[in-house]
Coordinates of C-alpha atoms in Angstrom, one line a residue:
X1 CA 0.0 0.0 0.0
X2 CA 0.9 3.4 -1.0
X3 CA 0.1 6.9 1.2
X4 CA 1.3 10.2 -0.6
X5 CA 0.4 13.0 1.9
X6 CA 1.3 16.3 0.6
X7 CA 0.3 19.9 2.1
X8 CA -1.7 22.4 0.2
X9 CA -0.6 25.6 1.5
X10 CA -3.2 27.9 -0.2
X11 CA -5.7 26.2 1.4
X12 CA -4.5 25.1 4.7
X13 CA -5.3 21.5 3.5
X14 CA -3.0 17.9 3.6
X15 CA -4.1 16.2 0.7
X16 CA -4.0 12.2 1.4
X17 CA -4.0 9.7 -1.3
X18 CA -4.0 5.7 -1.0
X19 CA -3.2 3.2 -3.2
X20 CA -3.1 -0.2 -3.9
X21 CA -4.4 -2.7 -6.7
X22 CA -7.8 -3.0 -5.1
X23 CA -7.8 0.3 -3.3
X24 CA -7.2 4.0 -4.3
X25 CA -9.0 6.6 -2.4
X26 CA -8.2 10.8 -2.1
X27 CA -8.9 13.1 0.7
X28 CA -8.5 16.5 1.5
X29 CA -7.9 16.8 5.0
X30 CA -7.7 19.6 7.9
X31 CA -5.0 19.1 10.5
X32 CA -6.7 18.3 13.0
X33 CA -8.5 15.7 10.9
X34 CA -5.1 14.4 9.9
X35 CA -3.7 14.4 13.4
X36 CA -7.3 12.1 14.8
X37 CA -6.7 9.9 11.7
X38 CA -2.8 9.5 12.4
X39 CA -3.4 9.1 16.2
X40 CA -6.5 5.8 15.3
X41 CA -4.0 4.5 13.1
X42 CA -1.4 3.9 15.8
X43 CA -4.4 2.5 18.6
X44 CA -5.4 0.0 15.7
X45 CA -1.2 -0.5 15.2
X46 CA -0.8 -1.3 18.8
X47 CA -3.6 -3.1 20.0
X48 CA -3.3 -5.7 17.4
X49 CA 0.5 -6.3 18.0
X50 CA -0.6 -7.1 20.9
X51 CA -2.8 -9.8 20.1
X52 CA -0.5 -11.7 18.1
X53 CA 1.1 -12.5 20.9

């Protein structure tokens, strides 16, 4: 999987693209959008490294 991220300045926007062969989405995100996103990411990161165990 692919995640581009790049920051509009213009518009005070991160742009976020995701791609794979099955998968290619594009959002236009605020910080603080980007920061909630980010900080989910890392709960769902951690708590399933933990139940490989």
């Amino acid at each position: 999987m692919k995640i581009n991220i790049k920051y509009i300045k213009e518009k005070d926007l991160f742009e976020m693209q995701v791609v794979e062969p099955h998968l290619r989405a594009h959002f236009l995100l605020t910080r603080d959008h980007l920061n909630k996103l980010r900080g989910t990411l890392e709960r769902a990161l951690l708590d399933s490294k933990g139940k490989q165990k």
